[in-house]
Amino acid sequence: MEHQSPCPPTTVRRNPHRNARKTPSTLPPRDPPPSAPSTIAPFPIDELLHADPPPDPPRKPQSPSENLNVFLRIRPLDIVPPPKIGKNPSTAAVKKKGKGMSPNILKGRNKNVCLVMNDSSSVTLSAPISALESKRAKSEVYDGFSHVFPSDSIQKEVYERVMDPLVEGFMEGKSALLVALGPTGSGKTHTMFGCPRDPGMVPRALQKIFSHSNESGDSHPSRSYYLSMFEIYSEWGKGERILDLSPNGVELSLQQSSVKGLQEVMVCNLTVAESLIAHGMLKRATAATNANNQSSRSQCIINIRNDLRNFDGKKEFLSSGAVLTIADLAGAEKARKTGNQGTRLLESNFINNTSMVFGHCLRSLLEHQKNPKKPLQKHCKNSLLTRYLREYLEGKKRMTLILTVKPGEDDYLDTSFLLRQASPYMKIKYSNLEELPNFPSLKRSTTHSGSEHLKRRKFNGSDSSLVNAVKNDNDEVDGNHTSEKEAKYEKLQQKANASPKSGRSAHMSMERLEDLHTEAQRARNEKIMLGFAKALWNVLKEYKQKLTESDKDAEKLRDALRKEKASVSKLEKELEELRSCCSCCKHPSIDDSPPKQEPFSGFSATGPLMKPSVQESTKCVDMVHEYNNISMEYHSDTLESRTSTDVSKEWAKHGGEGFGANNILLDEISSGDNVGSFSSPMVLGTVHTEENEMIGQMVDSFSNIKVDEECKSFPFGGECLPRQTEVKLADQKGENLPVNNHRVADLEETNIQGQHLVSTIAGLSGSEHSDNIDRSSPPTSNSGENEKVVTCNTQNSSLSMDGEIMKGNPKVSSSISKSHPSVVKHDGLADECKVREPSVKIQSPASKPPNCRKSRTRKLLPASAMLLKEFNSLEIDAENAKENKGKSSTKGMERSQGSISLLRLLNSNVNR
Ligand SMILES: Nc1ncnc2c1ncn2[C@@H]1O[C@H](COP(=O)(O)OP(=O)(O)OP(=O)(O)O)[C@@H](O)[C@H]1O
């Protein structure tokens, strides 16, 4: 026997150390009785090492409300240490010590263990001397494990105690989770997967599952299993990642508590399942460290899902949708011990962090169960592993822990840390989970849609998990009612726990819980809908405001439109009034509408005669000119001094039969050559019927005159077309001159002068433009060319018609061409003459006949007025004149009287 150094005084550390616990007074029968805590005695290492393992205690039935199962497995010490990776002194020392030593020697060297199994549920951890700060011995007893597997335990034993119950439950439809937890190199992977010669939990579970299927024969032909496998790792410390370890697996992401896109491979037999597991293990990230030559660098999770595809409708298969999850976590490690650097060190940080978060979740659950008023901390969100295992870590589903430790002195700190951390977990309780096989949600369906599956898993827990679920919902809904509902749930839970575990009472309790859960869901939905309604209300308010603004704008536009309409109507009314006024007055400058073509009814017809168009009048004048074919030539100097009698005589001398005042009147109109030159309605409109008859007689006399020049239209009716006047500018030699606006204006002036000249010819005096007018050329007809040229020489006061040109004087030629013949019917005339459509042509591109006509209209208007004045001023009939002075109050009457006087004068001349 090797020499043993004297052990320091031993202090039994109670487990858990916070709560004083009675030191185990008795050890298993085969174990040597522990020494008293206060006694100083040599540590029975040899006895412990060589002692037979304690007999298995009677297998306790899985109580529905039992605590979390925490198993402890002690790894054998006689393991060849891994090769040296770094220059870690401890590793080098191990290598040095172990070099060339046989396993026995190693075993003997590792007699200095720190962990001794007291019984099947407790161990004693003794601090080695090197780890003691003082020379006082320090021992801690950890009790309460579901089972402690000694170092020489075999896989089968572990499986039967740990895994087999879970598999059976899984086959019955209960989901389960087994998590291996422990420091690096403690045997987690060995326990879970084992080796071909000594398979671990996973292979054995698969064997059990498929052997069960084979044994059951055709009883469950529709049962099928799906296997999925993935790992959570961290590469270069850049966060956590998920990799699908199934063939063709890719990187995945975690959504809520499910891995999105995780491949589930349906396994039909054990061989396929084992090959998948082997493939996944090869794919899993491992690396050699000083602590483990094949250290796992990721958290590996295996899911075996039991799916029942067919349902016969008679028998309920509670195993439907159950998932058996096996998690092999990477062991916490210390850099000092592993010698990790770089990537390995980053991996160590990730591994240690995940282990820490995992422990925090379980601790929070424990504290929450101890004090329900203490909220459940949401540590699960701090790592992918805990997020994925959230339901388990929140106590909603049963889980099982298997702790693996190394008993050597060198592993004291790791072992101590794990036991300190995990031993309290044994107090986590799962209440009444197993009493809910008839839970309605589990019975309802055997298909596995995602939501139903989650729902089923949610209710497939204990009362506490349900209560927690409802509490969480309530916390999210309304914090004010949380405490109240929590109290309800607590009461209900206490009642359920206190009540006999009969199926009926449990069922009733669950119904009440479900009602409460439904109520909470309803409240949550109401809150969501309330928020949605508020948002919708705000949006509608905004729309309403915009709509109101739009209505206001529209109203403004309507008002503006109304105003515009009113103004338009007002303007129209004014325009109508003006039109009516114009129609009453028949002012030629306003009424430019084309003349109504009324059948000629003779001068006796009052209607057409009363309202002839000025154009018609003008044309009529031209036509009368042509009828008479009169060519006149007068000198202005002689015209001034002539009286009416002289004019008559002169007119008679020229043989102007039928040429009288009427002709002068018409000539006045024609000289204007347009509408504005003579206000015929004003003059003729007031002519008495007798006068019209007289005029008719005059025209009858005119009808005897041979028409040698085409007329344009008859002034008082008949068919006529707009006359076109062709204006030619010619020099004294008769050559055409360029015409511009100024020339045209001159022409207009010339026309005015010609107008007055003609008026003077008729024996009227007072023409302001008659001065210096030389009518040297007698009027001649030019019927052959259908053109009448009126030549006016303003400079020498000479005017000639029909192309007579005074030498040395510039002249203006106005030619009226009738290019479109038309037939004019004269009711009062015997002749029927062919006329061409009058056309006005300015023989210059710069000339603009329409504008010229308009301007001429305005310029000729004073001439006509003057002519009327002259008419009225004639004292042909003294009596009439006296009467006019006394009676006439209107210009129309004066004009009428003047016209009568003129006509009488003309008539008298004719009679002569
Ligand atoms: N009970 C055991 N019996 C025999 N060998 C064991 C036992 N437990 C562990 N080993 C051996 O110890 C070594 C390390 O074990 P394992 O790889 O399982 O440790 P681990 O806890 O998984 O380490 P890590 O956390 O680094 O992955 C392996 O070679 C394994 O074969």
PDB file of C-alpha atoms in Angstrom, residues 193 227-231 243-246 252 262-264 276-282 284 300-303:
ATOM      1  CA  PHE A 193     -22.881   8.517 -27.112  1.00  0.00           C
ATOM      2  CA  LEU A 227     -34.447  12.318 -35.937  1.00  0.00           C
ATOM      3  CA  SER A 228     -32.800  15.685 -36.062  1.00  0.00           C
ATOM      4  CA  MET A 229     -29.437  16.758 -34.839  1.00  0.00           C
ATOM      5  CA  PHE A 230     -27.812  20.139 -34.649  1.00  0.00           C
ATOM      6  CA  GLU A 231     -25.156  21.998 -32.764  1.00  0.00           C
ATOM      7  CA  LEU A 243     -25.469  24.048 -37.711  1.00  0.00           C
ATOM      8  CA  ASP A 244     -27.607  21.201 -38.853  1.00  0.00           C
ATOM      9  CA  LEU A 245     -25.640  18.031 -38.243  1.00  0.00           C
ATOM     10  CA  SER A 246     -27.818  15.937 -40.472  1.00  0.00           C
ATOM     11  CA  LEU A 252     -29.824  27.497 -39.389  1.00  0.00           C
ATOM     12  CA  LEU A 262     -33.996  21.959 -39.238  1.00  0.00           C
ATOM     13  CA  GLN A 263     -34.069  18.732 -41.175  1.00  0.00           C
ATOM     14  CA  GLU A 264     -35.893  15.894 -39.613  1.00  0.00           C
ATOM     15  CA  LEU A 276     -27.282   9.464 -38.736  1.00  0.00           C
ATOM     16  CA  ILE A 277     -25.956   9.851 -35.243  1.00  0.00           C
ATOM     17  CA  ALA A 278     -22.508   8.751 -36.303  1.00  0.00           C
ATOM     18  CA  HIS A 279     -22.575  11.187 -39.210  1.00  0.00           C
ATOM     19  CA  GLY A 280     -23.601  13.968 -36.927  1.00  0.00           C
ATOM     20  CA  MET A 281     -20.880  13.177 -34.454  1.00  0.00           C
ATOM     21  CA  LEU A 282     -18.304  13.306 -37.183  1.00  0.00           C
ATOM     22  CA  ARG A 284     -19.731  18.094 -34.811  1.00  0.00           C
ATOM     23  CA  CYS A 300     -25.028  19.197 -29.423  1.00  0.00           C
ATOM     24  CA  ILE A 301     -28.742  18.553 -29.391  1.00  0.00           C
ATOM     25  CA  ILE A 302     -30.499  15.479 -30.708  1.00  0.00           C
ATOM     26  CA  ASN A 303     -34.219  15.308 -31.164  1.00  0.00           C
TER      27      ASN A 303
END
